[in-house]
Amino acid sequence: MRFSSRRLNRTLLLRQHLLERAPMSPEAMASHLVGLQAQEPLPPYLSLAARLSTFDPHDVSRALESADLVRVLSLRDTIHLHVRSDAVTLPVWAAPVREREIRASQSVGAARELDRDEVVAALAEVLADGPVPVRDLGAALGARFPGHAPAALGQLARLVAVLVQLPPRGCWGRAGGIVYEPADRWTGEPLTGPDVPALVRRYLRAFGPATATDVTAWAGITRLGPVLAAMEDLVVHEDETGRPLWDVADAPVAEEDTPAPVRLLGTYDNVWLSHQARDRVTDPDGRKVWMGVNGARMSTVFVDGWLTGLWRAVDGRVEVTTLLRDLTATERAQLDEEIARVEDLLGR
C-alpha cells in the first residue's frame, strides 16, 4: 500500500487513540504506547486524558505507589512512565543511549573518567540501606570520590545504573523531589533485555507504519534495519516518496478523510517525538513555535490532526496563547469542549 502523508497522519492518530478515546486503564494505555514521556510531571496525565474515555489521575498515583507504573530513564535517555515489565527491560536495551550521554554530557564532566566498576560498587553501597534523595546520593558519592563535584557524580549515577524515581515524584497534586531506588528492588523484577522483535512490533502497533530510522528516532538505538528485515511476519508499504514503511500485518489503517478531533496535549508527547522527520503531526512552522531555546515552550493544541497552537495552565485554567491559523466554528466548539475537560482534570 502507498501511504499519503494524510493517511500516515490519520493512521498514527488512530493507533495512538487520538481519534477516539478508548475504555482502557492507565496501565494498559501506557503499555500500548510503550511508555509516556514524563520528564515533566503533568504531560503524562494530559497524554492519558486525551486518550482515555474515563480517567482519574489518582489512579496513576496509586499505580506509582504500587510500582505498577514506574518513572525511569529509558527511551532517548528521557524519563518515561512505564508499566512494571517495561521499566526493567527497556532501560537495559537503552544502555547504549546512556553511554553516549556519559561521553557527551557537560553535567557529568570529568567524572566520566572514573573507573566504572568502582562507581557501580560505590553506588550499590550508597543505596544498600534504601532509597536516597538525589542530593544525598551525590554527596555520598562525593565522599568516596574526592575531587569530583557531587552534582556530576549524581548525574553519572543515574546513567550507569537503572534507577527509578520514587513517589510522590510524579503523583497527582503532590510535590516530591527526586528519590532514587534500584529498579529491580522497587519493582521486584530482575533487570533483563527485552525481546527486541516483539518490542518493534509494539512500536509499529502504536506508531507505524514506519521506517527503520523512525524506530531509531523513537528508541535512540541504532542498527535496527537488520532487525526489521529479518522479521518475516512484517509487511512493507511505502510513502509518497517511495520509502519502505514496515508494519504489522493486522494493524489498523485509517482512511484519509477520517475526522481528527481537537486534543490538548502536554509540552512533550511521543506522538510527535517518535519519527525521524517528526512530521507525522507537525510541520516546520509548528515545530518552530513549539520549540524554545532550552526545550519546549508550552503545551500543545492539536486541530485536524496537526499541531496548531500552544496553551498553558494558569491557576487551574487553560490559556490558549497561540493559534497558527483561524479555527472553523466546529473546531472552536471542539476546542472549548477539550478546554473544559482539561480544566476539570486540573481542578481535581
PDB file of C-alpha atoms in Angstrom, residues 22-315:
ATOM      1  CA  ALA A  22     -10.540   4.255  24.495  1.00  0.00           C
ATOM      2  CA  PRO A  23     -12.016   2.472  27.540  1.00  0.00           C
ATOM      3  CA  MET A  24      -8.641   1.346  28.912  1.00  0.00           C
ATOM      4  CA  SER A  25      -6.808   1.627  32.217  1.00  0.00           C
ATOM      5  CA  PRO A  26      -3.793   3.960  32.502  1.00  0.00           C
ATOM      6  CA  GLU A  27      -1.536   0.906  32.757  1.00  0.00           C
ATOM      7  CA  ALA A  28      -2.998  -0.666  29.611  1.00  0.00           C
ATOM      8  CA  MET A  29      -2.571   2.577  27.672  1.00  0.00           C
ATOM      9  CA  ALA A  30       0.990   3.076  28.940  1.00  0.00           C
ATOM     10  CA  SER A  31       1.788  -0.461  27.819  1.00  0.00           C
ATOM     11  CA  HIS A  32       0.211   0.047  24.387  1.00  0.00           C
ATOM     12  CA  LEU A  33       2.160   3.280  23.864  1.00  0.00           C
ATOM     13  CA  VAL A  34       5.378   1.647  25.180  1.00  0.00           C
ATOM     14  CA  GLY A  35       5.604   4.376  27.792  1.00  0.00           C
ATOM     15  CA  LEU A  36       4.597   8.003  28.244  1.00  0.00           C
ATOM     16  CA  GLN A  37       7.000  10.936  28.023  1.00  0.00           C
ATOM     17  CA  ALA A  38       7.380  12.071  31.646  1.00  0.00           C
ATOM     18  CA  GLN A  39      10.348  14.371  32.197  1.00  0.00           C
ATOM     19  CA  GLU A  40       7.780  16.874  33.482  1.00  0.00           C
ATOM     20  CA  PRO A  41       5.044  15.743  35.919  1.00  0.00           C
ATOM     21  CA  LEU A  42       1.952  16.992  34.018  1.00  0.00           C
ATOM     22  CA  PRO A  43       2.399  15.740  30.389  1.00  0.00           C
ATOM     23  CA  PRO A  44       1.744  12.031  31.054  1.00  0.00           C
ATOM     24  CA  TYR A  45      -1.544  12.928  32.725  1.00  0.00           C
ATOM     25  CA  LEU A  46      -2.528  15.062  29.736  1.00  0.00           C
ATOM     26  CA  SER A  47      -1.492  12.250  27.387  1.00  0.00           C
ATOM     27  CA  LEU A  48      -3.765   9.828  29.213  1.00  0.00           C
ATOM     28  CA  ALA A  49      -6.658  12.284  29.499  1.00  0.00           C
ATOM     29  CA  ALA A  50      -6.538  12.826  25.730  1.00  0.00           C
ATOM     30  CA  ARG A  51      -6.720   9.092  25.018  1.00  0.00           C
ATOM     31  CA  LEU A  52      -8.911   7.516  27.717  1.00  0.00           C
ATOM     32  CA  SER A  53     -12.695   7.698  27.762  1.00  0.00           C
ATOM     33  CA  THR A  54     -12.663   7.883  31.573  1.00  0.00           C
ATOM     34  CA  PHE A  55      -9.635   8.971  33.531  1.00  0.00           C
ATOM     35  CA  ASP A  56      -8.963   9.546  37.215  1.00  0.00           C
ATOM     36  CA  PRO A  57      -5.454  10.976  37.715  1.00  0.00           C
ATOM     37  CA  HIS A  58      -5.320   9.487  41.196  1.00  0.00           C
ATOM     38  CA  ASP A  59      -5.295   6.042  39.541  1.00  0.00           C
ATOM     39  CA  VAL A  60      -1.850   6.932  38.198  1.00  0.00           C
ATOM     40  CA  SER A  61      -0.689   7.968  41.669  1.00  0.00           C
ATOM     41  CA  ARG A  62      -1.887   4.668  43.120  1.00  0.00           C
ATOM     42  CA  ALA A  63      -0.126   2.778  40.322  1.00  0.00           C
ATOM     43  CA  LEU A  64       3.105   4.672  41.013  1.00  0.00           C
ATOM     44  CA  GLU A  65       2.879   3.784  44.695  1.00  0.00           C
ATOM     45  CA  SER A  66       2.340   0.091  43.911  1.00  0.00           C
ATOM     46  CA  ALA A  67       5.069   0.040  41.204  1.00  0.00           C
ATOM     47  CA  ASP A  68       2.533  -0.930  38.551  1.00  0.00           C
ATOM     48  CA  LEU A  69       3.682   2.282  36.848  1.00  0.00           C
ATOM     49  CA  VAL A  70       7.285   3.438  37.173  1.00  0.00           C
ATOM     50  CA  ARG A  71       9.190   6.620  36.354  1.00  0.00           C
ATOM     51  CA  VAL A  72      12.541   5.624  34.874  1.00  0.00           C
ATOM     52  CA  LEU A  73      15.136   6.811  32.362  1.00  0.00           C
ATOM     53  CA  SER A  74      14.651   4.809  29.180  1.00  0.00           C
ATOM     54  CA  LEU A  75      13.986   5.700  25.535  1.00  0.00           C
ATOM     55  CA  ARG A  76      16.108   8.513  24.086  1.00  0.00           C
ATOM     56  CA  ASP A  77      17.699   8.992  27.516  1.00  0.00           C
ATOM     57  CA  THR A  78      14.428  10.524  28.715  1.00  0.00           C
ATOM     58  CA  ILE A  79      12.275   9.870  31.766  1.00  0.00           C
ATOM     59  CA  HIS A  80       9.232   7.813  30.792  1.00  0.00           C
ATOM     60  CA  LEU A  81       6.264   6.456  32.691  1.00  0.00           C
ATOM     61  CA  HIS A  82       6.347   2.702  32.070  1.00  0.00           C
ATOM     62  CA  VAL A  83       4.495  -0.361  33.223  1.00  0.00           C
ATOM     63  CA  ARG A  84       6.491  -2.559  35.550  1.00  0.00           C
ATOM     64  CA  SER A  85       7.667  -5.054  32.913  1.00  0.00           C
ATOM     65  CA  ASP A  86       8.930  -2.295  30.601  1.00  0.00           C
ATOM     66  CA  ALA A  87      10.677  -0.494  33.473  1.00  0.00           C
ATOM     67  CA  VAL A  88      13.098  -3.397  33.935  1.00  0.00           C
ATOM     68  CA  THR A  89      13.693  -4.207  30.252  1.00  0.00           C
ATOM     69  CA  LEU A  90      13.668  -1.003  28.188  1.00  0.00           C
ATOM     70  CA  PRO A  91      16.380   0.746  30.243  1.00  0.00           C
ATOM     71  CA  VAL A  92      18.623  -2.318  29.759  1.00  0.00           C
ATOM     72  CA  TRP A  93      18.075  -2.112  25.994  1.00  0.00           C
ATOM     73  CA  ALA A  94      18.691   1.638  26.086  1.00  0.00           C
ATOM     74  CA  ALA A  95      22.055   1.345  27.864  1.00  0.00           C
ATOM     75  CA  PRO A  96      23.955   2.473  24.711  1.00  0.00           C
ATOM     76  CA  VAL A  97      21.956   5.732  24.760  1.00  0.00           C
ATOM     77  CA  ARG A  98      23.076   6.403  28.324  1.00  0.00           C
ATOM     78  CA  GLU A  99      26.668   5.604  27.348  1.00  0.00           C
ATOM     79  CA  ARG A 100      26.503   8.293  24.672  1.00  0.00           C
ATOM     80  CA  GLU A 101      25.174  10.699  27.279  1.00  0.00           C
ATOM     81  CA  ILE A 102      28.041   9.880  29.637  1.00  0.00           C
ATOM     82  CA  ARG A 103      30.560  10.650  26.894  1.00  0.00           C
ATOM     83  CA  ALA A 104      28.902  13.902  25.845  1.00  0.00           C
ATOM     84  CA  SER A 105      27.299  15.370  28.964  1.00  0.00           C
ATOM     85  CA  GLN A 106      28.804  18.531  30.390  1.00  0.00           C
ATOM     86  CA  SER A 107      26.924  17.732  33.610  1.00  0.00           C
ATOM     87  CA  VAL A 108      28.953  14.541  34.062  1.00  0.00           C
ATOM     88  CA  GLY A 109      32.231  16.199  33.101  1.00  0.00           C
ATOM     89  CA  ALA A 110      35.452  14.651  34.338  1.00  0.00           C
ATOM     90  CA  ALA A 111      33.544  12.134  36.462  1.00  0.00           C
ATOM     91  CA  ARG A 112      33.190  10.052  33.288  1.00  0.00           C
ATOM     92  CA  GLU A 113      36.885   9.147  33.620  1.00  0.00           C
ATOM     93  CA  LEU A 114      36.355   7.326  36.924  1.00  0.00           C
ATOM     94  CA  ASP A 115      36.674   3.548  36.936  1.00  0.00           C
ATOM     95  CA  ARG A 116      33.193   2.338  36.060  1.00  0.00           C
ATOM     96  CA  ASP A 117      33.285  -0.766  38.276  1.00  0.00           C
ATOM     97  CA  GLU A 118      34.311   1.355  41.260  1.00  0.00           C
ATOM     98  CA  VAL A 119      31.455   3.795  40.629  1.00  0.00           C
ATOM     99  CA  VAL A 120      28.895   0.998  40.317  1.00  0.00           C
ATOM    100  CA  ALA A 121      30.179  -0.641  43.509  1.00  0.00           C
ATOM    101  CA  ALA A 122      30.080   2.660  45.421  1.00  0.00           C
ATOM    102  CA  LEU A 123      26.564   3.360  44.151  1.00  0.00           C
ATOM    103  CA  ALA A 124      25.368  -0.058  45.320  1.00  0.00           C
ATOM    104  CA  GLU A 125      26.880   0.649  48.721  1.00  0.00           C
ATOM    105  CA  VAL A 126      25.165   4.041  48.991  1.00  0.00           C
ATOM    106  CA  LEU A 127      21.794   2.545  48.030  1.00  0.00           C
ATOM    107  CA  ALA A 128      22.153  -0.614  50.108  1.00  0.00           C
ATOM    108  CA  ASP A 129      20.039   0.627  53.013  1.00  0.00           C
ATOM    109  CA  GLY A 130      17.167   2.016  50.956  1.00  0.00           C
ATOM    110  CA  PRO A 131      16.110   4.903  48.708  1.00  0.00           C
ATOM    111  CA  VAL A 132      18.291   8.014  48.611  1.00  0.00           C
ATOM    112  CA  PRO A 133      17.390  11.581  47.529  1.00  0.00           C
ATOM    113  CA  VAL A 134      19.417  12.773  44.568  1.00  0.00           C
ATOM    114  CA  ARG A 135      21.260  15.442  46.582  1.00  0.00           C
ATOM    115  CA  ASP A 136      22.290  12.944  49.256  1.00  0.00           C
ATOM    116  CA  LEU A 137      23.303  10.455  46.575  1.00  0.00           C
ATOM    117  CA  GLY A 138      25.707  12.935  45.012  1.00  0.00           C
ATOM    118  CA  ALA A 139      27.111  13.920  48.420  1.00  0.00           C
ATOM    119  CA  ALA A 140      27.701  10.292  49.427  1.00  0.00           C
ATOM    120  CA  LEU A 141      29.488   9.568  46.175  1.00  0.00           C
ATOM    121  CA  GLY A 142      31.476  12.781  46.557  1.00  0.00           C
ATOM    122  CA  ALA A 143      32.849  11.500  49.858  1.00  0.00           C
ATOM    123  CA  ARG A 144      34.050   8.375  48.046  1.00  0.00           C
ATOM    124  CA  PHE A 145      35.461  10.173  45.015  1.00  0.00           C
ATOM    125  CA  PRO A 146      37.003  13.418  46.307  1.00  0.00           C
ATOM    126  CA  GLY A 147      37.894  15.928  43.653  1.00  0.00           C
ATOM    127  CA  HIS A 148      34.658  15.392  41.727  1.00  0.00           C
ATOM    128  CA  ALA A 149      31.569  17.558  42.177  1.00  0.00           C
ATOM    129  CA  PRO A 150      28.679  15.772  43.915  1.00  0.00           C
ATOM    130  CA  ALA A 151      26.282  17.034  41.229  1.00  0.00           C
ATOM    131  CA  ALA A 152      28.413  15.454  38.495  1.00  0.00           C
ATOM    132  CA  LEU A 153      28.582  12.181  40.397  1.00  0.00           C
ATOM    133  CA  GLY A 154      24.818  12.215  40.834  1.00  0.00           C
ATOM    134  CA  GLN A 155      24.393  12.660  37.099  1.00  0.00           C
ATOM    135  CA  LEU A 156      26.805   9.811  36.447  1.00  0.00           C
ATOM    136  CA  ALA A 157      24.937   7.565  38.895  1.00  0.00           C
ATOM    137  CA  ARG A 158      21.622   7.900  37.054  1.00  0.00           C
ATOM    138  CA  LEU A 159      23.357   6.854  33.830  1.00  0.00           C
ATOM    139  CA  VAL A 160      25.437   3.881  34.992  1.00  0.00           C
ATOM    140  CA  ALA A 161      22.558   2.141  36.800  1.00  0.00           C
ATOM    141  CA  VAL A 162      18.826   1.678  36.253  1.00  0.00           C
ATOM    142  CA  LEU A 163      17.292   3.844  38.947  1.00  0.00           C
ATOM    143  CA  VAL A 164      13.620   4.690  39.347  1.00  0.00           C
ATOM    144  CA  GLN A 165      12.191   7.938  40.658  1.00  0.00           C
ATOM    145  CA  LEU A 166      10.049   7.035  43.649  1.00  0.00           C
ATOM    146  CA  PRO A 167       6.655   8.530  44.514  1.00  0.00           C
ATOM    147  CA  PRO A 168       5.480  11.055  45.472  1.00  0.00           C
ATOM    148  CA  ARG A 169       7.519  12.273  42.477  1.00  0.00           C
ATOM    149  CA  GLY A 170       5.056  12.358  39.590  1.00  0.00           C
ATOM    150  CA  CYS A 171       1.976  11.744  41.747  1.00  0.00           C
ATOM    151  CA  TRP A 172      -1.079  13.867  41.029  1.00  0.00           C
ATOM    152  CA  GLY A 173      -1.196  17.105  43.001  1.00  0.00           C
ATOM    153  CA  ARG A 174       1.715  16.157  45.261  1.00  0.00           C
ATOM    154  CA  ALA A 175       5.137  17.748  45.336  1.00  0.00           C
ATOM    155  CA  GLY A 176       8.109  15.448  45.514  1.00  0.00           C
ATOM    156  CA  GLY A 177      11.808  15.706  44.854  1.00  0.00           C
ATOM    157  CA  ILE A 178      13.780  13.008  43.077  1.00  0.00           C
ATOM    158  CA  VAL A 179      14.482   9.990  45.265  1.00  0.00           C
ATOM    159  CA  TYR A 180      16.287   7.058  43.650  1.00  0.00           C
ATOM    160  CA  GLU A 181      15.891   3.331  44.156  1.00  0.00           C
ATOM    161  CA  PRO A 182      17.288   0.491  42.006  1.00  0.00           C
ATOM    162  CA  ALA A 183      14.599  -0.568  39.538  1.00  0.00           C
ATOM    163  CA  ASP A 184      14.863  -4.272  40.295  1.00  0.00           C
ATOM    164  CA  ARG A 185      14.465  -3.705  44.033  1.00  0.00           C
ATOM    165  CA  TRP A 186      11.488  -1.336  43.646  1.00  0.00           C
ATOM    166  CA  THR A 187       9.629  -3.496  41.123  1.00  0.00           C
ATOM    167  CA  GLY A 188      10.635  -6.899  42.473  1.00  0.00           C
ATOM    168  CA  GLU A 189      11.575  -7.904  38.912  1.00  0.00           C
ATOM    169  CA  PRO A 190      15.073  -8.676  37.599  1.00  0.00           C
ATOM    170  CA  LEU A 191      16.704  -6.436  35.029  1.00  0.00           C
ATOM    171  CA  THR A 192      16.807  -8.130  31.643  1.00  0.00           C
ATOM    172  CA  GLY A 193      16.936  -7.188  27.993  1.00  0.00           C
ATOM    173  CA  PRO A 194      13.664  -7.187  26.033  1.00  0.00           C
ATOM    174  CA  ASP A 195      12.600  -9.352  23.123  1.00  0.00           C
ATOM    175  CA  VAL A 196      13.609  -6.780  20.504  1.00  0.00           C
ATOM    176  CA  PRO A 197      11.418  -8.050  17.618  1.00  0.00           C
ATOM    177  CA  ALA A 198       8.418  -8.120  19.966  1.00  0.00           C
ATOM    178  CA  LEU A 199       9.251  -4.577  21.060  1.00  0.00           C
ATOM    179  CA  VAL A 200       9.487  -3.417  17.450  1.00  0.00           C
ATOM    180  CA  ARG A 201       6.032  -4.909  16.788  1.00  0.00           C
ATOM    181  CA  ARG A 202       4.677  -2.959  19.747  1.00  0.00           C
ATOM    182  CA  TYR A 203       6.202   0.228  18.366  1.00  0.00           C
ATOM    183  CA  LEU A 204       4.612  -0.377  14.967  1.00  0.00           C
ATOM    184  CA  ARG A 205       1.207  -1.072  16.509  1.00  0.00           C
ATOM    185  CA  ALA A 206       1.360   2.293  18.301  1.00  0.00           C
ATOM    186  CA  PHE A 207       3.369   4.431  15.843  1.00  0.00           C
ATOM    187  CA  GLY A 208       3.548   2.629  12.493  1.00  0.00           C
ATOM    188  CA  PRO A 209       3.867   2.217   9.597  1.00  0.00           C
ATOM    189  CA  ALA A 210       7.467   3.359   9.964  1.00  0.00           C
ATOM    190  CA  THR A 211      10.959   3.308   8.523  1.00  0.00           C
ATOM    191  CA  ALA A 212      13.961   1.863  10.320  1.00  0.00           C
ATOM    192  CA  THR A 213      15.157   5.406  11.029  1.00  0.00           C
ATOM    193  CA  ASP A 214      11.776   6.137  12.627  1.00  0.00           C
ATOM    194  CA  VAL A 215      12.272   3.274  15.057  1.00  0.00           C
ATOM    195  CA  THR A 216      15.754   4.602  15.823  1.00  0.00           C
ATOM    196  CA  ALA A 217      14.377   8.113  16.421  1.00  0.00           C
ATOM    197  CA  TRP A 218      11.843   6.680  18.874  1.00  0.00           C
ATOM    198  CA  ALA A 219      14.274   4.498  20.807  1.00  0.00           C
ATOM    199  CA  GLY A 220      17.655   6.128  20.305  1.00  0.00           C
ATOM    200  CA  ILE A 221      19.016   2.679  19.389  1.00  0.00           C
ATOM    201  CA  THR A 222      20.855   2.275  16.083  1.00  0.00           C
ATOM    202  CA  ARG A 223      21.277  -0.630  13.637  1.00  0.00           C
ATOM    203  CA  LEU A 224      17.626  -1.641  13.723  1.00  0.00           C
ATOM    204  CA  GLY A 225      17.309  -2.030   9.947  1.00  0.00           C
ATOM    205  CA  PRO A 226      18.590  -5.639  10.011  1.00  0.00           C
ATOM    206  CA  VAL A 227      16.146  -6.421  12.843  1.00  0.00           C
ATOM    207  CA  LEU A 228      13.212  -5.241  10.732  1.00  0.00           C
ATOM    208  CA  ALA A 229      14.476  -7.012   7.619  1.00  0.00           C
ATOM    209  CA  ALA A 230      14.701 -10.294   9.494  1.00  0.00           C
ATOM    210  CA  MET A 231      11.105 -10.117  10.764  1.00  0.00           C
ATOM    211  CA  GLU A 232       9.319 -12.141   8.108  1.00  0.00           C
ATOM    212  CA  ASP A 233       5.880 -11.534   9.625  1.00  0.00           C
ATOM    213  CA  LEU A 234       6.017  -7.797   8.833  1.00  0.00           C
ATOM    214  CA  VAL A 235       4.579  -6.219   5.692  1.00  0.00           C
ATOM    215  CA  VAL A 236       6.212  -3.405   3.754  1.00  0.00           C
ATOM    216  CA  HIS A 237       4.288  -0.381   2.477  1.00  0.00           C
ATOM    217  CA  GLU A 238       5.730   2.805   1.001  1.00  0.00           C
ATOM    218  CA  ASP A 239       5.230   6.519   1.492  1.00  0.00           C
ATOM    219  CA  GLU A 240       4.671   9.178  -1.152  1.00  0.00           C
ATOM    220  CA  THR A 241       8.397   9.265  -1.971  1.00  0.00           C
ATOM    221  CA  GLY A 242       8.687   5.501  -2.300  1.00  0.00           C
ATOM    222  CA  ARG A 243      10.461   4.898   1.014  1.00  0.00           C
ATOM    223  CA  PRO A 244       9.676   1.493   2.559  1.00  0.00           C
ATOM    224  CA  LEU A 245       7.439   1.534   5.616  1.00  0.00           C
ATOM    225  CA  TRP A 246       7.433  -1.532   7.840  1.00  0.00           C
ATOM    226  CA  ASP A 247       4.242  -2.544   9.586  1.00  0.00           C
ATOM    227  CA  VAL A 248       2.451  -5.268  11.496  1.00  0.00           C
ATOM    228  CA  ALA A 249       0.209  -7.109   9.057  1.00  0.00           C
ATOM    229  CA  ASP A 250      -3.034  -6.826  11.045  1.00  0.00           C
ATOM    230  CA  ALA A 251      -2.552  -3.280  12.402  1.00  0.00           C
ATOM    231  CA  PRO A 252      -5.445  -0.902  11.639  1.00  0.00           C
ATOM    232  CA  VAL A 253      -5.154   1.675   8.852  1.00  0.00           C
ATOM    233  CA  ALA A 254      -7.234   4.856   8.770  1.00  0.00           C
ATOM    234  CA  GLU A 255      -8.926   6.418   5.783  1.00  0.00           C
ATOM    235  CA  GLU A 256      -7.614   9.793   4.646  1.00  0.00           C
ATOM    236  CA  ASP A 257     -10.926  11.539   5.256  1.00  0.00           C
ATOM    237  CA  THR A 258     -11.286  10.317   8.848  1.00  0.00           C
ATOM    238  CA  PRO A 259     -12.088  13.332  11.073  1.00  0.00           C
ATOM    239  CA  ALA A 260      -9.461  14.177  13.693  1.00  0.00           C
ATOM    240  CA  PRO A 261     -10.900  15.949  16.749  1.00  0.00           C
ATOM    241  CA  VAL A 262      -9.200  18.686  18.728  1.00  0.00           C
ATOM    242  CA  ARG A 263      -6.910  17.459  21.506  1.00  0.00           C
ATOM    243  CA  LEU A 264      -4.850  19.242  24.160  1.00  0.00           C
ATOM    244  CA  LEU A 265      -1.537  17.577  24.943  1.00  0.00           C
ATOM    245  CA  GLY A 266       1.418  18.461  27.147  1.00  0.00           C
ATOM    246  CA  THR A 267       4.767  20.017  26.351  1.00  0.00           C
ATOM    247  CA  TYR A 268       6.025  16.575  25.381  1.00  0.00           C
ATOM    248  CA  ASP A 269       4.202  13.603  23.908  1.00  0.00           C
ATOM    249  CA  ASN A 270       5.676  10.699  21.963  1.00  0.00           C
ATOM    250  CA  VAL A 271       3.086  11.167  19.216  1.00  0.00           C
ATOM    251  CA  TRP A 272       5.375  13.814  17.651  1.00  0.00           C
ATOM    252  CA  LEU A 273       8.742  12.652  19.009  1.00  0.00           C
ATOM    253  CA  SER A 274       8.811   9.114  17.617  1.00  0.00           C
ATOM    254  CA  HIS A 275       9.571   9.521  13.904  1.00  0.00           C
ATOM    255  CA  GLN A 276      12.775  10.614  12.224  1.00  0.00           C
ATOM    256  CA  ALA A 277      11.381  13.719  10.497  1.00  0.00           C
ATOM    257  CA  ARG A 278       8.838  14.438  13.261  1.00  0.00           C
ATOM    258  CA  ASP A 279       6.416  15.380  10.501  1.00  0.00           C
ATOM    259  CA  ARG A 280       3.517  12.991  11.091  1.00  0.00           C
ATOM    260  CA  VAL A 281       1.604  15.574  13.132  1.00  0.00           C
ATOM    261  CA  THR A 282       3.714  18.742  12.814  1.00  0.00           C
ATOM    262  CA  ASP A 283       5.279  20.886  10.131  1.00  0.00           C
ATOM    263  CA  PRO A 284       8.367  23.146  10.374  1.00  0.00           C
ATOM    264  CA  ASP A 285       6.310  26.201  11.362  1.00  0.00           C
ATOM    265  CA  GLY A 286       4.614  24.280  14.161  1.00  0.00           C
ATOM    266  CA  ARG A 287       7.910  22.904  15.454  1.00  0.00           C
ATOM    267  CA  LYS A 288       9.477  26.384  15.476  1.00  0.00           C
ATOM    268  CA  VAL A 289       6.588  27.763  17.507  1.00  0.00           C
ATOM    269  CA  TRP A 290       6.677  24.851  19.956  1.00  0.00           C
ATOM    270  CA  MET A 291      10.461  24.659  20.424  1.00  0.00           C
ATOM    271  CA  GLY A 292      12.237  27.269  22.526  1.00  0.00           C
ATOM    272  CA  VAL A 293      15.931  27.774  23.257  1.00  0.00           C
ATOM    273  CA  ASN A 294      16.016  25.328  26.172  1.00  0.00           C
ATOM    274  CA  GLY A 295      13.247  22.914  25.233  1.00  0.00           C
ATOM    275  CA  ALA A 296       9.541  23.036  24.574  1.00  0.00           C
ATOM    276  CA  ARG A 297       7.886  26.360  25.246  1.00  0.00           C
ATOM    277  CA  MET A 298       4.357  25.290  26.213  1.00  0.00           C
ATOM    278  CA  SER A 299       1.729  22.601  25.985  1.00  0.00           C
ATOM    279  CA  THR A 300       0.226  21.883  22.584  1.00  0.00           C
ATOM    280  CA  VAL A 301      -3.086  22.262  20.766  1.00  0.00           C
ATOM    281  CA  PHE A 302      -3.856  19.740  18.014  1.00  0.00           C
ATOM    282  CA  VAL A 303      -6.520  20.592  15.438  1.00  0.00           C
ATOM    283  CA  ASP A 304      -7.456  18.368  12.491  1.00  0.00           C
ATOM    284  CA  GLY A 305      -4.590  16.079  13.436  1.00  0.00           C
ATOM    285  CA  TRP A 306      -1.848  18.733  13.395  1.00  0.00           C
ATOM    286  CA  LEU A 307      -0.022  20.790  15.995  1.00  0.00           C
ATOM    287  CA  THR A 308      -1.853  24.097  15.595  1.00  0.00           C
ATOM    288  CA  GLY A 309      -1.238  26.066  18.773  1.00  0.00           C
ATOM    289  CA  LEU A 310       0.124  26.390  22.277  1.00  0.00           C
ATOM    290  CA  TRP A 311      -1.513  26.592  25.688  1.00  0.00           C
ATOM    291  CA  ARG A 312      -0.555  26.794  29.322  1.00  0.00           C
ATOM    292  CA  ALA A 313      -2.190  26.145  32.662  1.00  0.00           C
ATOM    293  CA  VAL A 314      -2.733  29.274  34.752  1.00  0.00           C
ATOM    294  CA  ASP A 315      -4.326  28.804  38.187  1.00  0.00           C
TER     295      ASP A 315
END
